[in-house]
Coordinates of C-alpha atoms in Angstrom, one line a residue:
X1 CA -11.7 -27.3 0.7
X2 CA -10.6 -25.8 4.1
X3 CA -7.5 -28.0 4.5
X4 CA -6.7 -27.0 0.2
X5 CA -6.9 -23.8 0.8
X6 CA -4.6 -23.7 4.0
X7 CA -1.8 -25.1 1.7
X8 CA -2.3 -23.1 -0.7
X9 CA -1.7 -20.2 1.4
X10 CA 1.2 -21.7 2.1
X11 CA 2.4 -22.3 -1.5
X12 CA 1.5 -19.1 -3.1
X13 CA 3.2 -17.2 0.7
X14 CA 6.4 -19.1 -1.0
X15 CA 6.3 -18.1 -4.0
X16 CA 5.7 -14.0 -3.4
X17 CA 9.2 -14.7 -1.5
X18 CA 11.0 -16.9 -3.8
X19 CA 10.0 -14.9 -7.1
X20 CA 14.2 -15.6 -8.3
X21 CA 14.6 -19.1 -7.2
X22 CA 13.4 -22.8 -9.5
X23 CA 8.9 -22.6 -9.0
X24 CA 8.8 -25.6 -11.0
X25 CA 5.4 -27.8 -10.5
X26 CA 7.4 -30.3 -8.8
X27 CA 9.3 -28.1 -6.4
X28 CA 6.1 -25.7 -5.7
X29 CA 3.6 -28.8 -5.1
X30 CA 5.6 -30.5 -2.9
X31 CA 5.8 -27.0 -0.6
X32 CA 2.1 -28.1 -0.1
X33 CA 2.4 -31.9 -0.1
X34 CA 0.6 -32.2 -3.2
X35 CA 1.2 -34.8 -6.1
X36 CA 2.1 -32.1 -9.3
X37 CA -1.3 -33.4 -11.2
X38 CA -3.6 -32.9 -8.8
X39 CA -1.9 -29.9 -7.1
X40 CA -2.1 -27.9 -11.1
X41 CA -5.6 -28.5 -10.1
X42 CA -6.2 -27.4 -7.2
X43 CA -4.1 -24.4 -7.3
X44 CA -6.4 -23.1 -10.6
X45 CA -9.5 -24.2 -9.1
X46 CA -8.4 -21.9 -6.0
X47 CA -7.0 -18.8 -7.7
X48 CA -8.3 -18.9 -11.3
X49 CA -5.0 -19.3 -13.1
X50 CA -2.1 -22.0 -13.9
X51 CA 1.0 -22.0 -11.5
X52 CA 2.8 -20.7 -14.7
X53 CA 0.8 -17.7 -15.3
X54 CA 0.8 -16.6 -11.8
X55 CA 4.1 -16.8 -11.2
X56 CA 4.8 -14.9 -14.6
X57 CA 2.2 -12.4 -13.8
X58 CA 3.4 -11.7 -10.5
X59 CA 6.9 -11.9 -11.9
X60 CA 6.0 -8.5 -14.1
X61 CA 3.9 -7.1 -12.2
X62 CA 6.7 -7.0 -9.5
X63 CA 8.6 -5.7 -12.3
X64 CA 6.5 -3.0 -13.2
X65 CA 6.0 -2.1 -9.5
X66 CA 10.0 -1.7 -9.5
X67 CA 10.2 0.5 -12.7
X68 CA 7.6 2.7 -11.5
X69 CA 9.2 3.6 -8.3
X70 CA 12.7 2.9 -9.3
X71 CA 13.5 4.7 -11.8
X72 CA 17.4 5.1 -10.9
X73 CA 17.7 1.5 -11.4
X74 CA 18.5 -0.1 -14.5
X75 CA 16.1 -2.0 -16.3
X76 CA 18.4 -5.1 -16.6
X77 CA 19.3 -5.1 -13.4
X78 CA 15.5 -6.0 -12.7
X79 CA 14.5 -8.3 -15.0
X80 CA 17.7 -10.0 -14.0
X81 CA 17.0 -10.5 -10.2
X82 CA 13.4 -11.9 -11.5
X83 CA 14.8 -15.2 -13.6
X84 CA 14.0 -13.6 -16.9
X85 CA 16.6 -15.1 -19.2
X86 CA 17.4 -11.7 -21.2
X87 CA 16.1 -8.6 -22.4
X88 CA 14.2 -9.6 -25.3
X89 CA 12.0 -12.5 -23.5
X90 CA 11.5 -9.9 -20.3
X91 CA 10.3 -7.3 -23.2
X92 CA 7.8 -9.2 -25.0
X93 CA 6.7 -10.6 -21.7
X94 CA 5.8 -7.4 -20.6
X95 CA 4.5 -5.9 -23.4
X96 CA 1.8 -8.5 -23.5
X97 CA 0.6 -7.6 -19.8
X98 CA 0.9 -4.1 -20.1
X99 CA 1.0 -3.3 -24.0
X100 CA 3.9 -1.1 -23.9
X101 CA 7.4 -2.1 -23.3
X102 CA 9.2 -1.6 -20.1
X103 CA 10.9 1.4 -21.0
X104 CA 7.7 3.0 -22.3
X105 CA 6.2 2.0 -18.7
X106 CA 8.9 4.1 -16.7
X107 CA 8.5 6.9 -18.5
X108 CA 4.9 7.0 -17.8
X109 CA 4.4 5.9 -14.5
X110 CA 4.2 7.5 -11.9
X111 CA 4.5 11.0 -11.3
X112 CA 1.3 11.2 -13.9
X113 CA -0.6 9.7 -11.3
X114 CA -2.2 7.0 -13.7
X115 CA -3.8 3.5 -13.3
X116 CA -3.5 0.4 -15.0
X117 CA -6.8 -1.5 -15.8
X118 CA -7.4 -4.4 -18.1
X119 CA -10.1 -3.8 -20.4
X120 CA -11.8 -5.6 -23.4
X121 CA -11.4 -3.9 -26.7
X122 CA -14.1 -4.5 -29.5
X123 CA -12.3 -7.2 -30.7
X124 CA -12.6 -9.1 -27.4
X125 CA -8.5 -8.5 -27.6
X126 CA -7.3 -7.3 -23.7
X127 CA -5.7 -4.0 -23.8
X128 CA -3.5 -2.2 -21.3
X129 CA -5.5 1.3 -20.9
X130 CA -4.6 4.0 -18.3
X131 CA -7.0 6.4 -17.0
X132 CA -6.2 9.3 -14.3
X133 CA -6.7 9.4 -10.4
X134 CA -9.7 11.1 -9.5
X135 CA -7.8 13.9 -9.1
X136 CA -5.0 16.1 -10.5
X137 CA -2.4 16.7 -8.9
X138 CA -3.1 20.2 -7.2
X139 CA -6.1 18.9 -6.1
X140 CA -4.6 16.0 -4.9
X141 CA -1.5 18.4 -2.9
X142 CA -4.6 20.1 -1.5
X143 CA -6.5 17.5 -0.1
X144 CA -3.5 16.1 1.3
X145 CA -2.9 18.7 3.1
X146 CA -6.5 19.1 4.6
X147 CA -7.1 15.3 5.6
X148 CA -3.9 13.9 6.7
X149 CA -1.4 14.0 9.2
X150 CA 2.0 13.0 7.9
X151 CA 5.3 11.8 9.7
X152 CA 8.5 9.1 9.1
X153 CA 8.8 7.6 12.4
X154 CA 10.3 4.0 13.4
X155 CA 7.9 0.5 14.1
X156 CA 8.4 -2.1 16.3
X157 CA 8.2 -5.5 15.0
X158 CA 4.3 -6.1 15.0
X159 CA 2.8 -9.9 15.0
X160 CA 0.1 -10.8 13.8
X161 CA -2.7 -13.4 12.7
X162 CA -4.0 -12.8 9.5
X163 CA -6.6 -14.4 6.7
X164 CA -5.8 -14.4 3.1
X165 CA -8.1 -12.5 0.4
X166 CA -7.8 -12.5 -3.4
X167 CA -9.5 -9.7 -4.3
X168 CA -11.2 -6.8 -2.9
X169 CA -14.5 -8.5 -3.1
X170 CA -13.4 -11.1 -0.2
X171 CA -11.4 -8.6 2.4
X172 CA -14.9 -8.4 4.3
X173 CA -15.3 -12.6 4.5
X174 CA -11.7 -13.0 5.4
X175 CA -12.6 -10.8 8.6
X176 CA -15.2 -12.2 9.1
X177 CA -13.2 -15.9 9.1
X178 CA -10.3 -14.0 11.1
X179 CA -12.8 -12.4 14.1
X180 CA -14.7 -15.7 14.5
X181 CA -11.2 -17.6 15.4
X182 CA -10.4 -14.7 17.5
X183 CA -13.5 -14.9 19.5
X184 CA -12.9 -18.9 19.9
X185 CA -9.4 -17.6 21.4
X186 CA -10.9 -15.2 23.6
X187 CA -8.5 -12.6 21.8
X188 CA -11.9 -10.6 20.4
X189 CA -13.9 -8.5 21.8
X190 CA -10.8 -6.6 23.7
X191 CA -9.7 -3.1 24.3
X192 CA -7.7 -1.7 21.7
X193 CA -8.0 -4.3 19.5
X194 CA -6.5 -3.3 15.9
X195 CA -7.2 -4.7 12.8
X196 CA -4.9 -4.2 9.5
X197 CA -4.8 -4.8 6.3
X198 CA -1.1 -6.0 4.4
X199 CA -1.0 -5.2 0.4
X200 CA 0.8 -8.2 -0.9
X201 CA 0.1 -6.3 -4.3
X202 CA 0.1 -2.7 -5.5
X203 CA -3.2 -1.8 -7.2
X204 CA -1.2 -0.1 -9.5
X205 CA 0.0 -3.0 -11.6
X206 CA -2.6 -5.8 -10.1
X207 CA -6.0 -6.1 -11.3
X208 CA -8.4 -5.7 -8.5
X209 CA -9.7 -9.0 -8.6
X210 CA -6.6 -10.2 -8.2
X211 CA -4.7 -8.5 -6.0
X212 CA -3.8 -10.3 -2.5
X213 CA -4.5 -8.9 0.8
X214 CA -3.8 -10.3 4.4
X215 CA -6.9 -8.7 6.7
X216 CA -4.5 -9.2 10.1
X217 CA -5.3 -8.7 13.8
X218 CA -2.2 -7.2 15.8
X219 CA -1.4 -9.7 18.5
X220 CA 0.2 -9.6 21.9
X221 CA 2.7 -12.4 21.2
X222 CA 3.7 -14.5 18.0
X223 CA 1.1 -17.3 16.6
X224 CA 3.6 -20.1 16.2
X225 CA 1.5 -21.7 13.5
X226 CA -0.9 -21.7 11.2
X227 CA -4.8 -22.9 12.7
X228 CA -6.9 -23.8 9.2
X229 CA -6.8 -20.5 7.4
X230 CA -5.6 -18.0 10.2
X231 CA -1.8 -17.8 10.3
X232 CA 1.6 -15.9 11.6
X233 CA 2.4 -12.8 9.7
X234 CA 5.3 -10.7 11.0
X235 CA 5.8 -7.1 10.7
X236 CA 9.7 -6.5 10.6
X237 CA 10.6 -3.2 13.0
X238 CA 11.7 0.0 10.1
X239 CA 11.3 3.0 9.2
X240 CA 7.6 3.7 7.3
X241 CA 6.0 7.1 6.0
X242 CA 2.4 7.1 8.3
X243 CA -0.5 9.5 6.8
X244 CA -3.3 9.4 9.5
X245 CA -6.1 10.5 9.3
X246 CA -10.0 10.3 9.3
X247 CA -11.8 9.1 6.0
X248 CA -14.2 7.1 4.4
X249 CA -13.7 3.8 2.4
X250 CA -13.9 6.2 -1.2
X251 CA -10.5 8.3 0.5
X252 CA -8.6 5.7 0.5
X253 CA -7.0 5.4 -3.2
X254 CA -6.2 9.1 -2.7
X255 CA -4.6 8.6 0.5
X256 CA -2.3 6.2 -1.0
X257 CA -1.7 8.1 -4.0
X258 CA -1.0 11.5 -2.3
X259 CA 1.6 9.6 0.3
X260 CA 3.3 8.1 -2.6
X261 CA 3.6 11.5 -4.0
X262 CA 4.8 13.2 -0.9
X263 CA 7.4 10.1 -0.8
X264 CA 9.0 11.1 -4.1
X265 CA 9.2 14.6 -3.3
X266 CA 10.6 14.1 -0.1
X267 CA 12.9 11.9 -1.6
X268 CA 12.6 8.3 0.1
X269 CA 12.6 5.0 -1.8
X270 CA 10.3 2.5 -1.2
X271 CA 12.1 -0.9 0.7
X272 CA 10.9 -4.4 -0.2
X273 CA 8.4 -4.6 2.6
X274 CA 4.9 -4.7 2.2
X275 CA 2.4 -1.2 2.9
X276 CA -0.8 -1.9 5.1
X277 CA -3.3 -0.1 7.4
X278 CA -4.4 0.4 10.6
X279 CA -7.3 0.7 12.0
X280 CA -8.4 2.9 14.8
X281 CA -11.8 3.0 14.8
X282 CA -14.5 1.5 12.8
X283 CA -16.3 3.2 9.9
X284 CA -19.9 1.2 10.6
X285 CA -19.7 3.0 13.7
X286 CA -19.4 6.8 12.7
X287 CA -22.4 8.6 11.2
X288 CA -20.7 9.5 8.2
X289 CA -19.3 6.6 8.0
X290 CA -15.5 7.7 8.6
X291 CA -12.6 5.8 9.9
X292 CA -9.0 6.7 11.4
X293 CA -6.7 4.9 9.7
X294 CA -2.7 4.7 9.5
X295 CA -1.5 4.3 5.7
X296 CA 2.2 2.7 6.2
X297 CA 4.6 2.8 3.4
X298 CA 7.9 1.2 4.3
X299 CA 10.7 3.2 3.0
X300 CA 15.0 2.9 3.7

């Protein structure tokens, strides 16, 4: 299972960066060196889902990502760039995921601060529902202010090794996986050791469950390749918005939505990189259980 999931890592890395290009069966399984039969298998046995539907899902949901922070860009000009064949497929598409049309999701998303989640209705039917952030906006602006530190500085190309988790529920194992290869390489326990976490996903248009993060360890030089399920992640030097500051696990969907927030205002778009955190201290540790953690978005 070790040596399945290693490929699919592989796989499913190509196909987050190849979202426009032919992901046919054939072309995608043999990435991993798979016959198409038994890699359709694997790769739903391992994630939970057909090729075809994650590729479509991740297809909208990129989509829907892009409408809610780029709202100066037109609509066709997106579906475009993600293989949809016209207007009326990308529509109907959409509207099943999200059970509004795309033009409907723009106009909703995101300055009223809402989250998708998929729920069942009575009939068993999934519905698109949005509910509000915990809280409003002022509230939001407020806390914001009180709890974190906020500047648009350049990064330096960070490398790093990093463990693959689908869902929230498995960020905790992957460290786990990551820090025992670490110790085997004598690269943990050491001083100033950071850990961080790479959204391949926005929680914002991914279901929880669902939603892909790389828990990464920053590393002194580049891991040339990939050792069973630890492998090379690069951080590409940019410009990023940074909110630091010190706050528990529950602070952390506010963080992201008041930086977001402070983004727009301030007038920065969002560049196709990926956010992530860093960690400066551990929240076991403190009392309180607090944390110090850089949010990074990555911005133009």
């Amino acid at each position: 299972m070790e040596e399945y999931k290693r490929r699919i890592i592989r796989i499913i890395k190509h196909i987050d960066e190849h979202l426009d290009d032919d992901l046919s069966l054939e072309k995608v399984a043999a990435i991993g060196a798979y016959s198409p039969f038994h890699f359709h298998r694997i790769f739903k046995l391992i994630t939970g889902e057909t090729l075809q539907n994650y590729i479509i899902r991740k297809k909208i949901e990129k989509s829907a990502l892009y409408l809610a922070l780029k709202k100066n860009v037109d609509i066709k000009e997106i579906y475009m760039e993600l293989g949809f064949a016209n207007h009326s497929v990308f529509n109907k598409t959409f509207k099943k995921y999200y059970g509004q049309s795309p033009s409907e999701f723009r106009r909703s998303a995101p300055e009223s601060f809402h989250k998708i989640l998929q729920v069942e209705s009575k009939n068993g039917q999934v519905d698109t529902v949005f509910r509000q952030y915990i809280c409003n906006v002022e509230n939001l602006l407020n806390w914001r202010t009180m709890n974190l530190k906020i500047k648009v500085t350049q990064l330096q190309e960070m490398n790093l090794a990093c463990v693959m988790s689908l869902g929230l529920a498995d960020v905790e194992k992957s460290y786990d996986i990551l820090i025992d290869w670490a110790k085997r390489k004598q690269l943990f326990p050491r001083e100033n050791v950071k850990m961080i976490s790479v959204y391949h996903d926005s929680f914002k248009v991914t279901p929880p469950e669902k939603v892909r993060i790389h828990a990464s360890m920053l590393l002194d030089e580049q891991l040339m390749e990939q050792e069973g399920e630890v492998f090379p992640e690069i951080i590409e030097t940019g410009k990023f918005i940074i909110g630091s500051g010190e706050v528990t696990l529950h602070d952390f969907e506010k963080c992201w939505a008041s930086l977001f927030l402070w983004m727009n205002e301030n007038h920065y778009s969002i560049r196709k990189a990926f956010p992530f955190e860093i960690y400066h201290s551990n929240f076991k540790e403190h009392p309180e259980e607090k944390m110090i953690v850089d949010f990074c978005i990555p911005i133009h």
